[in-house]
Short mmCIF file of C-alpha atoms in Angstrom, two decimals:
data_model
loop_
_atom_site.label_atom_id
_atom_site.label_comp_id
_atom_site.label_asym_id
_atom_site.label_seq_id
_atom_site.Cartn_x
_atom_site.Cartn_y
_atom_site.Cartn_z
CA MET A 276 16.50 -49.73 -49.66
CA GLN A 277 19.63 -51.83 -49.29
CA THR A 278 22.32 -52.49 -46.72
CA VAL A 279 25.73 -50.98 -47.38
CA HIS A 280 28.88 -51.68 -45.39
CA ILE A 281 30.09 -48.57 -43.66
CA ASP A 282 33.46 -48.76 -45.43
CA GLN A 283 31.66 -48.34 -48.77
CA LEU A 284 30.18 -45.00 -47.78
CA VAL A 285 31.97 -41.89 -49.06
CA ASP A 286 31.52 -38.27 -47.94
CA LEU A 287 30.60 -35.49 -50.29
CA ASP A 288 33.43 -33.38 -51.57
CA ALA A 289 34.33 -30.77 -48.98
CA ASP A 290 33.32 -27.90 -51.23
CA ARG A 291 29.84 -29.48 -51.69
CA ASP A 292 29.14 -30.25 -48.01
CA LEU A 293 26.96 -27.50 -46.48
CA ARG A 294 27.80 -28.49 -42.91
CA GLU A 295 30.96 -26.92 -41.59
CA ASP A 296 30.57 -28.58 -38.19
CA ARG A 297 28.67 -31.81 -37.69
CA GLY A 298 28.61 -31.24 -33.93
CA ASP A 299 28.73 -33.74 -31.12
CA VAL A 300 27.25 -37.14 -32.00
CA ALA A 301 27.75 -38.71 -28.56
CA ALA A 302 24.06 -38.73 -27.63
CA LEU A 303 23.08 -40.05 -31.05
CA ALA A 304 25.75 -42.77 -30.79
CA GLU A 305 24.31 -43.85 -27.44
CA SER A 306 20.88 -44.18 -29.00
CA ILE A 307 22.19 -46.18 -31.98
CA ALA A 308 24.14 -48.50 -29.69
CA GLU A 309 20.94 -49.21 -27.80
CA LEU A 310 18.37 -49.37 -30.61
CA GLY A 311 20.34 -49.49 -33.84
CA LEU A 312 20.05 -47.02 -36.71
CA LEU A 313 16.38 -46.15 -37.12
CA GLU A 314 16.58 -43.77 -40.07
CA PRO A 315 18.45 -44.96 -43.19
CA LEU A 316 20.98 -42.81 -45.04
CA THR A 317 20.32 -41.43 -48.51
CA VAL A 318 23.13 -42.35 -50.95
CA ILE A 319 24.03 -42.08 -54.64
CA PRO A 320 25.88 -45.03 -56.33
CA ARG A 321 29.31 -44.34 -57.75
CA GLU A 322 31.03 -45.90 -60.76
CA ASP A 323 33.69 -47.49 -58.49
CA GLY A 324 31.00 -49.49 -56.60
CA ARG A 325 30.92 -47.28 -53.54
CA PHE A 326 28.19 -44.82 -52.47
CA THR A 327 28.27 -41.07 -51.86
CA ILE A 328 26.33 -39.89 -48.84
CA TYR A 329 23.79 -37.19 -49.70
CA ALA A 330 21.93 -37.20 -46.38
CA GLY A 331 23.15 -38.83 -43.16
CA HIS A 332 26.76 -37.83 -42.52
CA ARG A 333 26.12 -37.40 -38.78
CA ARG A 334 24.32 -40.75 -38.63
CA ARG A 335 27.27 -42.48 -40.32
CA ASP A 336 29.67 -40.90 -37.80
CA ALA A 337 27.35 -41.86 -34.94
CA VAL A 338 27.26 -45.51 -36.18
CA ARG A 339 31.04 -45.69 -36.03
CA ARG A 340 31.04 -44.17 -32.56
CA ALA A 341 28.29 -46.56 -31.40
CA ALA A 342 30.30 -49.59 -32.54
CA GLU A 343 33.31 -48.33 -30.63
CA LEU A 344 31.20 -47.79 -27.48
CA LEU A 345 29.79 -51.33 -27.65
CA VAL A 346 33.20 -52.91 -27.93
CA ALA A 347 34.77 -50.65 -25.29
CA ASP A 348 32.13 -51.12 -22.55
CA PRO A 349 29.76 -54.06 -23.09
CA ASP A 350 28.65 -54.02 -19.44
CA HIS A 351 27.20 -50.56 -19.90
CA TYR A 352 24.70 -52.10 -22.32
CA ASP A 353 24.16 -55.26 -20.30
CA LEU A 354 25.94 -57.31 -23.00
CA SER A 355 28.76 -59.79 -23.03
CA ALA A 356 31.88 -59.06 -25.06
CA GLU A 357 30.77 -61.47 -27.79
CA GLN A 358 27.29 -59.96 -27.96
CA ALA A 359 28.70 -56.46 -28.08
CA ALA A 360 31.11 -57.40 -30.89
CA ALA A 361 28.29 -59.01 -32.85
CA ARG A 362 26.07 -55.94 -32.48
CA ALA A 363 28.95 -53.67 -33.51
CA GLU A 364 29.52 -55.73 -36.65
CA GLN A 365 25.78 -55.59 -37.38
CA LEU A 366 25.85 -51.77 -37.08
CA HIS A 367 28.58 -51.62 -39.72
CA HIS A 368 25.99 -52.77 -42.26
CA VAL A 369 24.08 -49.52 -42.67
CA PRO A 370 20.59 -49.37 -44.18
CA CYS A 371 20.50 -46.87 -47.06
CA TYR A 372 18.07 -45.47 -49.55
CA GLU A 373 19.68 -45.61 -52.99
CA ARG A 374 18.51 -42.55 -54.92
CA PRO A 375 20.29 -42.24 -58.25
CA ASP A 376 17.65 -39.72 -59.29
CA LEU A 377 19.17 -37.20 -56.85
CA ALA A 378 22.57 -37.23 -58.53
CA GLY A 379 23.78 -33.69 -58.99
CA ARG A 380 21.20 -32.35 -56.58
CA ASP A 381 23.25 -32.82 -53.42
CA VAL A 382 22.85 -29.22 -52.19
CA LEU A 383 19.06 -29.25 -52.50
CA THR A 384 18.93 -32.61 -50.73
CA GLN A 385 20.86 -31.25 -47.72
CA ILE A 386 18.67 -28.16 -47.50
CA ALA A 387 15.47 -30.19 -47.67
CA GLU A 388 16.62 -32.65 -45.03
CA ASN A 389 18.01 -30.15 -42.51
CA GLY A 390 16.03 -27.00 -43.29
CA GLU A 391 12.50 -28.38 -43.47
CA ARG A 392 12.70 -30.92 -40.62
CA LEU A 393 10.53 -30.02 -37.65
CA SER A 394 11.63 -30.87 -34.11
CA LEU A 395 9.24 -32.31 -31.55
CA THR A 396 7.63 -29.78 -29.22
CA ASP A 397 8.33 -30.03 -25.51
CA ALA A 398 4.79 -31.30 -24.97
CA GLU A 399 5.22 -34.00 -27.65
CA ARG A 400 8.60 -35.03 -26.27
CA ALA A 401 7.21 -35.15 -22.72
CA ARG A 402 4.28 -37.34 -23.82
CA GLY A 403 6.61 -39.75 -25.59
CA LEU A 404 8.88 -40.06 -22.60
CA GLN A 405 5.88 -40.55 -20.33
CA LEU A 406 4.59 -43.37 -22.53
CA ALA A 407 7.99 -45.03 -22.47
CA LEU A 408 7.99 -44.89 -18.69
CA VAL A 409 4.46 -46.29 -18.60
CA ASP A 410 5.70 -49.18 -20.75
CA GLY A 411 8.05 -50.04 -17.91
CA LEU A 412 11.32 -48.81 -19.38
CA ASP A 413 13.97 -47.48 -17.01
CA ALA A 414 14.70 -43.75 -17.14
CA ARG A 415 18.41 -44.39 -17.77
CA ALA A 416 17.65 -46.79 -20.59
CA ILE A 417 15.29 -44.23 -22.14
CA ALA A 418 17.98 -41.55 -21.87
CA ARG A 419 20.52 -43.82 -23.62
CA ALA A 420 18.07 -44.84 -26.31
CA THR A 421 16.79 -41.36 -27.12
CA GLY A 422 19.92 -39.32 -26.48
CA ILE A 423 17.87 -37.13 -24.15
CA LYS A 424 19.36 -36.04 -20.84
CA LEU A 425 18.36 -38.13 -17.85
CA ALA A 426 17.17 -34.98 -16.06
CA THR A 427 14.79 -34.26 -18.96
CA VAL A 428 13.38 -37.78 -18.81
CA ARG A 429 12.73 -37.36 -15.10
CA ALA A 430 11.21 -33.91 -15.74
CA ALA A 431 8.72 -35.48 -18.15
CA ASP A 432 7.76 -37.96 -15.43
CA LYS A 433 7.09 -35.08 -13.01
CA VAL A 434 5.03 -33.14 -15.56
CA ALA A 435 2.63 -36.08 -15.90
CA ALA A 436 1.29 -35.41 -12.39
CA LEU A 437 0.81 -31.64 -12.79
CA PRO A 438 -2.67 -30.00 -12.86
CA GLU A 439 -4.41 -29.26 -16.14
CA ALA A 440 -3.30 -25.61 -16.16
CA ALA A 441 0.36 -26.67 -16.26
CA GLN A 442 -0.35 -29.21 -19.03
CA LYS A 443 -1.95 -26.48 -21.13
CA ALA A 444 0.97 -24.11 -20.50
CA LEU A 445 3.36 -26.79 -21.73
CA ALA A 446 1.24 -27.56 -24.81
CA THR A 447 0.95 -23.88 -25.80
CA GLY A 448 4.65 -23.19 -25.30
CA GLN A 449 4.15 -20.90 -22.31
CA LEU A 450 6.46 -23.23 -20.35
CA GLY A 451 9.33 -25.39 -21.43
CA LEU A 452 9.62 -28.95 -20.17
CA ASP A 453 12.18 -28.10 -17.49
CA GLU A 454 10.16 -25.07 -16.36
CA ALA A 455 7.01 -27.16 -16.12
CA ALA A 456 8.89 -29.78 -14.08
CA SER A 457 9.81 -27.07 -11.53
CA LEU A 458 6.10 -26.89 -10.62
CA ASP A 459 6.24 -30.47 -9.30
CA GLU A 460 6.30 -29.33 -5.65
CA PHE A 461 2.84 -27.78 -6.15
CA ALA A 462 1.35 -30.73 -8.05
CA ASP A 463 -1.29 -31.17 -5.35
CA ASP A 464 -2.32 -27.47 -5.32
CA ALA A 465 -4.03 -26.47 -8.57
CA ASN A 466 -4.76 -22.95 -7.28
CA ALA A 467 -1.09 -22.34 -6.51
CA VAL A 468 -0.10 -23.56 -10.00
CA GLU A 469 -2.60 -21.18 -11.59
CA ARG A 470 -1.26 -18.25 -9.55
CA ILE A 471 2.30 -19.12 -10.58
CA LEU A 472 1.34 -19.26 -14.25
CA ARG A 473 -0.31 -15.83 -14.01
CA GLY A 474 2.99 -14.30 -12.89
CA SER A 475 5.36 -12.67 -15.33
CA HIS A 476 8.48 -14.16 -13.72
CA LEU A 477 8.43 -17.89 -13.00
CA GLY A 478 11.25 -17.85 -10.45
CA TYR A 479 9.69 -15.02 -8.43
CA ALA A 480 6.22 -16.60 -8.57
CA LEU A 481 7.63 -19.92 -7.32
CA ALA A 482 9.45 -18.17 -4.45
CA GLU A 483 6.29 -16.28 -3.49
CA GLU A 484 4.20 -19.46 -3.42
CA ARG A 485 6.81 -21.25 -1.33
CA HIS A 486 6.67 -18.34 1.12
CA LYS A 487 2.88 -18.53 1.26
CA ARG A 488 3.00 -22.28 1.79
CA ASP A 489 5.53 -21.94 4.61
CA ARG A 490 3.46 -19.22 6.32
CA LYS A 491 0.37 -21.36 6.00
CA ALA A 492 2.14 -24.32 7.60
CA LYS A 493 3.45 -22.15 10.45
CA ALA A 494 0.00 -20.64 10.99
CA ALA A 495 -1.52 -24.14 11.21
CA GLN A 496 1.11 -25.15 13.76
CA LEU A 497 0.46 -21.98 15.78
CA ARG A 498 -3.30 -22.56 15.62
CA GLU A 499 -2.85 -26.07 16.95
CA GLN A 500 -0.70 -24.82 19.83
CA LEU A 501 -3.13 -22.04 20.80
CA THR A 502 -6.03 -24.45 20.77
CA ALA A 503 -4.12 -26.84 23.01
CA ASP A 504 -3.44 -23.95 25.42
CA GLY A 505 -7.17 -23.29 25.77
CA TYR A 506 -7.51 -20.01 23.85
CA VAL A 507 -10.64 -19.22 21.84
CA LEU A 508 -9.63 -18.87 18.18
CA VAL A 509 -11.61 -16.57 15.88
CA SER A 510 -11.17 -15.11 12.43
CA LYS A 511 -9.63 -11.67 12.06
CA PRO A 512 -12.43 -9.13 12.76
CA LYS A 513 -13.60 -7.00 9.88
CA ASP A 514 -11.83 -3.62 9.65
CA PHE A 515 -9.50 -4.57 12.55
CA PRO A 516 -7.98 -2.58 14.21
CA TRP A 517 -9.01 0.77 12.76
CA SER A 518 -12.80 0.70 13.06
CA SER A 519 -13.71 -2.69 14.52
CA ARG A 520 -15.46 -3.15 17.85
CA GLU A 521 -12.73 -5.63 18.82
CA ALA A 522 -9.39 -4.27 20.05
CA GLU A 523 -6.01 -5.78 20.84
CA LEU A 524 -5.35 -6.27 24.55
CA GLY A 525 -2.27 -4.05 24.44
CA ASP A 526 -4.46 -1.16 23.25
CA LEU A 527 -6.86 -1.46 26.20
CA ALA A 528 -6.73 -0.58 29.90
CA ASP A 529 -8.72 -1.77 32.90
CA ALA A 530 -10.77 0.42 35.25
CA GLU A 531 -7.59 1.53 37.09
CA GLY A 532 -5.89 2.53 33.84
CA ASN A 533 -3.51 -0.46 33.71
CA PRO A 534 -2.86 -1.92 30.24
CA LEU A 535 -4.37 -5.37 29.75
CA THR A 536 -2.03 -8.36 29.55
CA VAL A 537 -2.42 -11.73 27.83
CA ALA A 538 -1.49 -13.55 31.04
CA GLU A 539 -4.41 -11.97 32.90
CA TYR A 540 -7.07 -11.60 30.21
CA GLY A 541 -6.11 -13.96 27.37
CA LEU A 542 -8.27 -16.82 28.64
CA ALA A 543 -10.99 -14.64 30.19
CA GLU A 544 -14.58 -14.75 28.96
CA GLY A 545 -15.24 -12.41 26.05
CA HIS A 546 -11.59 -12.47 24.96
CA ALA A 547 -10.13 -14.41 22.02
CA VAL A 548 -7.16 -14.67 19.68
CA PHE A 549 -6.70 -14.72 15.92
CA ILE A 550 -3.62 -15.49 13.85
CA ASP A 551 -2.28 -12.63 11.78
CA SER A 552 -0.66 -14.17 8.70
CA ALA A 553 -1.65 -11.62 6.10
CA SER A 554 1.77 -9.98 5.80
CA TYR A 555 5.16 -11.36 4.82
CA ALA A 556 6.16 -11.44 8.47
CA GLU A 557 5.95 -14.59 10.56
CA PRO A 558 2.38 -15.53 11.59
CA ARG A 559 1.67 -14.18 15.07
CA PRO A 560 -1.16 -14.49 17.61
CA VAL A 561 -3.21 -11.33 18.23
CA HIS A 562 -5.12 -11.42 21.52
CA ILE A 563 -8.26 -9.31 21.50
CA CYS A 564 -11.24 -8.30 23.58
CA ARG A 565 -14.40 -8.80 21.56
CA ALA A 566 -16.43 -6.09 23.35
CA PRO A 567 -14.14 -3.74 25.31
CA GLU A 568 -16.80 -1.35 26.57
CA ALA A 569 -19.03 -4.19 27.77
CA HIS A 570 -16.16 -5.53 29.90
CA GLY A 571 -15.30 -2.15 31.39
CA HIS A 572 -12.16 -1.60 29.33
CA THR A 573 -11.08 1.74 27.92
CA ARG A 574 -9.26 2.26 24.65
CA LEU A 575 -5.75 3.67 24.87
CA ARG A 576 -5.66 4.99 21.33
CA PRO A 577 -8.33 6.57 19.11
CA THR A 578 -9.99 4.40 16.49
CA GLY A 579 -12.77 4.73 14.00
CA TYR A 580 -15.01 2.40 15.99
CA VAL A 581 -18.37 3.83 16.95
CA SER A 582 -20.34 2.10 19.68
CA PRO A 583 -24.07 1.40 19.26
CA ASP A 584 -24.85 4.01 21.93
CA GLU A 585 -22.75 6.58 20.09
CA ILE A 586 -24.43 5.68 16.80
CA ALA A 587 -27.83 6.16 18.42
CA ARG A 588 -26.74 9.49 19.89
CA ARG A 589 -25.45 10.71 16.54
CA GLU A 590 -28.58 9.59 14.75
CA ALA A 591 -30.76 11.37 17.31
CA GLU A 592 -28.61 14.47 17.00
CA GLU A 593 -28.82 14.36 13.21
CA ALA A 594 -32.59 13.89 13.35
CA ALA A 595 -32.89 16.87 15.70
CA ARG A 596 -30.67 18.92 13.39
CA ARG A 597 -32.83 18.09 10.37
CA GLU A 598 -35.99 18.91 12.28
CA HIS A 599 -34.51 22.20 13.44
CA ALA A 600 -33.38 23.00 9.89
CA GLU A 601 -36.92 22.42 8.60
CA LYS A 602 -38.36 24.66 11.28
CA MET A 603 -35.79 27.38 10.57
CA SER A 604 -36.55 27.13 6.85
CA ALA A 605 -40.22 27.83 7.54
CA ALA A 606 -39.26 30.63 9.93
CA ARG A 607 -37.03 32.13 7.24
CA ASP A 608 -40.03 32.60 4.98
CA VAL A 609 -41.81 34.51 7.74
CA ARG A 610 -38.73 36.61 8.45
CA ALA A 611 -38.25 37.33 4.74
CA LYS A 612 -41.60 39.12 4.61
CA PHE A 613 -40.56 41.28 7.54
CA LEU A 614 -37.19 42.11 5.93
CA ARG A 615 -38.86 43.11 2.65
CA ARG A 616 -41.05 45.54 4.56
CA LEU A 617 -38.06 46.74 6.58
CA ILE A 618 -35.61 47.55 3.77
CA GLY A 619 -37.42 46.54 0.58
CA SER A 620 -37.66 50.09 -0.76
CA GLN A 621 -35.27 53.01 -1.05
CA LYS A 622 -37.33 55.05 1.39
CA ALA A 623 -37.51 52.23 3.96
CA ALA A 624 -33.83 51.40 3.65
CA ALA A 625 -32.88 55.05 4.20
CA LYS A 626 -34.38 54.83 7.69
CA HIS A 627 -32.01 52.06 8.71
CA THR A 628 -28.58 53.30 7.72
CA ASP A 629 -27.71 52.90 11.41
CA LEU A 630 -27.86 49.14 10.90
CA LEU A 631 -25.41 49.46 8.02
CA LEU A 632 -23.02 51.60 10.04
CA THR A 633 -23.12 49.36 13.13
CA ILE A 634 -22.55 46.15 11.15
CA ALA A 635 -19.79 47.73 9.04
CA ALA A 636 -18.05 49.02 12.15
CA ARG A 637 -18.33 45.93 14.34
CA TRP A 638 -18.44 42.99 11.90
CA PRO A 639 -17.38 44.23 8.45
CA ASP A 640 -16.52 40.72 7.20
CA LEU A 641 -20.18 39.65 7.57
CA ILE A 642 -21.24 42.03 4.82
CA ASP A 643 -19.63 39.77 2.20
CA ALA A 644 -22.09 37.00 3.15
CA GLY A 645 -25.05 39.08 2.00
CA HIS A 646 -25.02 37.63 -1.51
CA ARG A 647 -25.76 34.13 -0.11
CA HIS A 648 -29.10 35.20 1.37
CA PRO A 649 -32.25 34.11 -0.53
CA LEU A 650 -33.41 37.73 -0.69
CA ALA A 651 -30.17 39.04 -2.19
CA GLU A 652 -31.47 39.24 -5.77
CA GLN A 653 -34.68 40.94 -4.69
CA LEU A 654 -33.23 43.56 -2.38
CA CYS A 655 -29.92 44.32 -4.12
CA PRO A 656 -30.55 45.74 -7.62
CA GLN A 657 -28.03 45.33 -10.43
CA PRO A 658 -25.28 48.02 -10.64
CA GLU A 659 -26.48 49.36 -13.98
CA GLN A 660 -29.73 50.41 -12.25
CA TRP A 661 -28.03 52.21 -9.42
CA THR A 662 -28.83 55.77 -8.43
CA PRO A 663 -27.51 57.38 -5.23
CA ALA A 664 -30.68 56.28 -3.43
CA ARG A 665 -30.42 52.74 -4.81
CA ILE A 666 -26.77 52.57 -3.81
CA GLN A 667 -27.80 53.41 -0.26
CA GLN A 668 -30.57 50.78 -0.35
CA CYS A 669 -28.17 48.14 -1.71
CA ALA A 670 -25.56 48.91 0.96
CA VAL A 671 -28.11 48.66 3.77
CA ALA A 672 -29.60 45.45 2.32
CA THR A 673 -26.21 43.80 1.85
CA ALA A 674 -25.22 44.46 5.45
CA VAL A 675 -28.58 43.37 6.86
CA LEU A 676 -28.75 40.20 4.75
CA GLY A 677 -25.16 39.34 5.62
CA ILE A 678 -25.76 39.39 9.37
CA ASP A 679 -29.16 37.74 8.95
CA ASP A 680 -27.55 34.83 7.09
CA HIS A 681 -24.84 34.59 9.74
CA ALA A 682 -27.39 34.57 12.57
CA GLU A 683 -28.71 31.20 11.36
CA ARG A 684 -25.31 29.61 11.84
CA LEU A 685 -24.62 27.90 15.14
CA ARG A 686 -21.40 26.00 14.56
CA GLY A 687 -18.46 26.23 12.24
CA TRP A 688 -15.32 28.19 11.61
CA ASN A 689 -15.36 31.88 12.52
CA VAL A 690 -18.94 31.90 13.83
CA LYS A 691 -19.64 35.17 15.67
CA HIS A 692 -22.27 34.35 18.28
CA GLU A 693 -22.20 37.90 19.63
CA ALA A 694 -23.21 39.28 16.23
CA ALA A 695 -26.02 36.72 15.92
CA LEU A 696 -27.41 37.57 19.36
CA TRP A 697 -27.26 41.29 18.56
CA TRP A 698 -29.23 40.73 15.36
CA TRP A 699 -31.97 38.66 17.00
CA ASP A 700 -32.36 41.42 19.59
CA GLN A 701 -32.46 44.06 16.83
CA LEU A 702 -35.17 42.15 14.97
CA THR A 703 -37.29 42.07 18.13
CA THR A 704 -36.68 45.79 18.72
CA LEU A 705 -37.66 46.57 15.13
CA GLY A 706 -41.02 44.85 15.66
CA TYR A 707 -40.39 41.33 14.37
CA ASP A 708 -42.43 38.63 16.15
CA ILE A 709 -39.75 35.98 16.56
CA THR A 710 -41.02 32.46 15.88
CA PRO A 711 -40.69 29.51 18.31
CA ALA A 712 -37.99 27.90 16.12
CA GLU A 713 -35.99 31.12 16.18
CA VAL A 714 -36.46 31.42 19.95
CA GLU A 715 -35.00 27.93 20.31
CA HIS A 716 -32.19 28.82 17.93
CA ARG A 717 -31.38 32.01 19.81
CA ALA A 718 -31.25 30.08 23.09
CA ALA A 719 -28.76 27.63 21.55
CA THR A 720 -26.72 30.58 20.27
CA GLN A 721 -26.74 32.16 23.72
CA ALA A 722 -25.55 28.89 25.30
CA ALA A 723 -22.74 28.59 22.78
CA TYR A 724 -21.75 32.22 23.38
CA THR A 725 -21.74 31.71 27.16
CA ALA A 726 -19.54 28.63 26.84
CA GLU A 727 -17.26 30.51 24.49
CA GLN A 728 -16.90 33.40 26.94
CA ALA A 729 -16.23 31.04 29.83
CA ALA A 730 -13.53 29.27 27.86
CA ARG A 731 -11.99 32.59 26.90
CA ALA A 732 -12.02 33.80 30.53
CA ALA A 733 -10.41 30.57 31.69
CA GLU A 734 -7.74 30.94 29.03
CA GLN A 735 -7.05 34.56 30.03
CA ALA A 736 -6.87 33.58 33.70
CA ALA A 737 -4.40 30.83 32.92
CA ARG A 738 -2.35 33.21 30.82
CA ALA A 739 -2.35 35.84 33.57
CA ALA A 740 -1.29 33.26 36.15
CA ALA A 741 1.54 32.11 33.90
CA GLU A 742 2.69 35.72 33.36
CA ALA A 743 2.58 36.42 37.10
CA GLU A 744 4.65 33.32 37.76
CA ASP A 745 7.16 34.40 35.12
CA GLU A 746 7.42 37.88 36.69
CA GLU A 747 7.97 36.37 40.13
CA ASP A 748 10.76 34.19 38.74
CA GLU A 749 12.36 37.26 37.12
CA ASP A 750 12.19 39.22 40.40
CA GLN A 751 13.94 36.41 42.23
CA GLU A 752 16.65 36.32 39.59
CA ASP A 753 17.13 40.13 39.82
CA GLU A 754 17.48 40.23 43.66
CA PRO A 755 21.15 41.16 44.42
CA GLY A 756 23.35 38.89 46.48
CA ALA A 757 25.87 40.00 49.14
CA ASP A 758 28.75 39.71 46.74
CA GLU A 759 26.96 42.03 44.25
CA GLN A 760 26.90 44.89 46.84
CA ASP A 761 30.64 45.62 46.69
CA CYS A 762 31.90 48.39 44.48
CA GLU A 763 34.31 47.41 41.78
CA ASP A 764 35.58 50.94 41.20
CA CYS A 765 35.43 53.39 44.11
CA GLU A 766 37.51 56.25 42.71
CA ASP A 767 34.64 58.73 43.00
CA CYS A 768 31.84 56.29 44.05
CA GLU A 769 29.43 57.61 41.40
CA ASP A 770 28.37 54.06 40.47
CA CYS A 771 28.43 52.67 43.97
CA HIS A 772 25.07 51.06 44.89
CA ALA A 773 26.14 49.13 47.96
CA ALA A 774 23.83 48.82 50.91
CA PRO A 775 24.22 51.44 53.72
CA THR A 776 27.60 51.39 55.44
CA GLN A 777 28.95 48.58 53.27
CA THR A 778 32.68 48.36 52.73
CA THR A 779 33.52 48.95 49.06
CA ALA A 780 36.22 47.34 47.01
CA ALA A 781 38.51 50.32 47.74
CA GLY A 782 37.95 49.93 51.46
CA CYS A 783 35.83 53.11 52.01
CA GLN A 784 32.69 53.41 54.09
CA TRP A 785 29.60 54.77 52.22
CA THR A 786 26.27 55.78 53.71
CA ALA A 787 23.32 55.57 51.36
CA ASP A 788 21.18 58.05 53.30
CA THR A 789 21.09 61.64 52.13
CA ASP A 790 21.79 64.56 54.41
CA GLU A 791 19.37 67.28 55.41
CA THR A 792 20.07 69.24 52.24
CA GLY A 793 19.13 66.29 50.06
CA GLN A 794 22.71 65.64 48.97
CA ASP A 795 24.02 62.15 48.55
CA GLY A 796 25.79 60.54 51.45
CA GLU A 797 29.45 61.12 51.98
CA HIS A 798 32.36 58.75 51.89
CA ASP A 799 34.51 58.21 54.93
CA ALA A 800 38.15 57.84 54.29
CA PRO A 801 39.44 54.38 54.94
CA ALA A 802 41.32 53.78 58.12
CA ALA A 803 45.06 53.97 57.90
#
């Protein structure tokens, strides 16, 4: 390597130079003015004593620019005019690699230098800038020396304090240096940084975390204020408000039916407040009663909450239902034997066609339920086996099994209690010894039927009262007024319906009474 004066350096011929635009060398010139030329040029000696540049045209241009900058503004580099002039003169002596072996290979040299060079990654650049700052160098001086923007230098300083997740994202290329620096406001919150990095849009994730942070700060301020005011703070109850025991004060009423207020009940025993900050709305206090029923409050809107007493009642009811179902299952086996004797043969079934006719006439839709009965396969033979007698047996069995299956139902849609009661009575009449479970079931059916009839009677009475009221209103509307009694056309008085001896529109007197012969009353001529 040797030093060559800048005036001895010659460019390649224009038709051999691969670069059409050498670009802006201002940043590189700043670096050279501060640190000097760090990477020598590659040159080829010429016969006239000068040197052709094979690699380093931009560096040569940047050296010239750096010398001009030093002379023009020495203060910028903390130099005197003499020092700046001396450094500029020193820059004019350019270090060069003399490579005569590359003569004639200028194109390959340019491709190798510019095509194979690898730039520093953002992580590598950030680490270098961080080390320079650790060494005590000023950010502005680093920017001048490296040609890197001052904002990028400062971004590298911010990245140094970020959590490990951000450092990895920078190293793997998930984030650029400037993007990583934007996480600086969450440097003390590793969880927030991880959530941001999981997002697909950095700007949106940052905005969302800022919103969460602001809500958290407002919630903390609200919590502090509520505590100072003497309220009992609790966490949000599980499943609130849909099926929790706790309820908001505004959804409760006192014994007189008045809605509860925070002013009256907020500080009362058994009442508390939690801060609702789960949504994107502003955090707000929610005042609640922790056990409304225990404090004599009533709920103003239905919820899914079930009190312990109600749970116990339901469990007892379910246990009773299961016990009853077991008893009825055993009773069904006993009743099945009776039904097989009653209609299990063609001859026996023929004796009970009256059952078929009654059921078909009164409750024809129950016949379709016959196939659900456990005895259906036994008592209803397949169609290919049917004879006229078997058809009769199958029809009787289907009707009987249909109403028998329905009689075991107590609740549900379209339950016909009247049909069930009729069938239990028929079984007794036919000689069946009804079991205790069935007696209990029939009593429950009778109670349900009685309640159903009472409700129906009340509904009919209410409907009749409403119809009577409507008729009374219509009669009042139809009652004629005095002005409706005048005739509008009294030419022959055929349509005159005025009251007796009323003066008509034509001025005649008309008597509504009939004479002795049954003829209509006569008209008196109007007075002259």
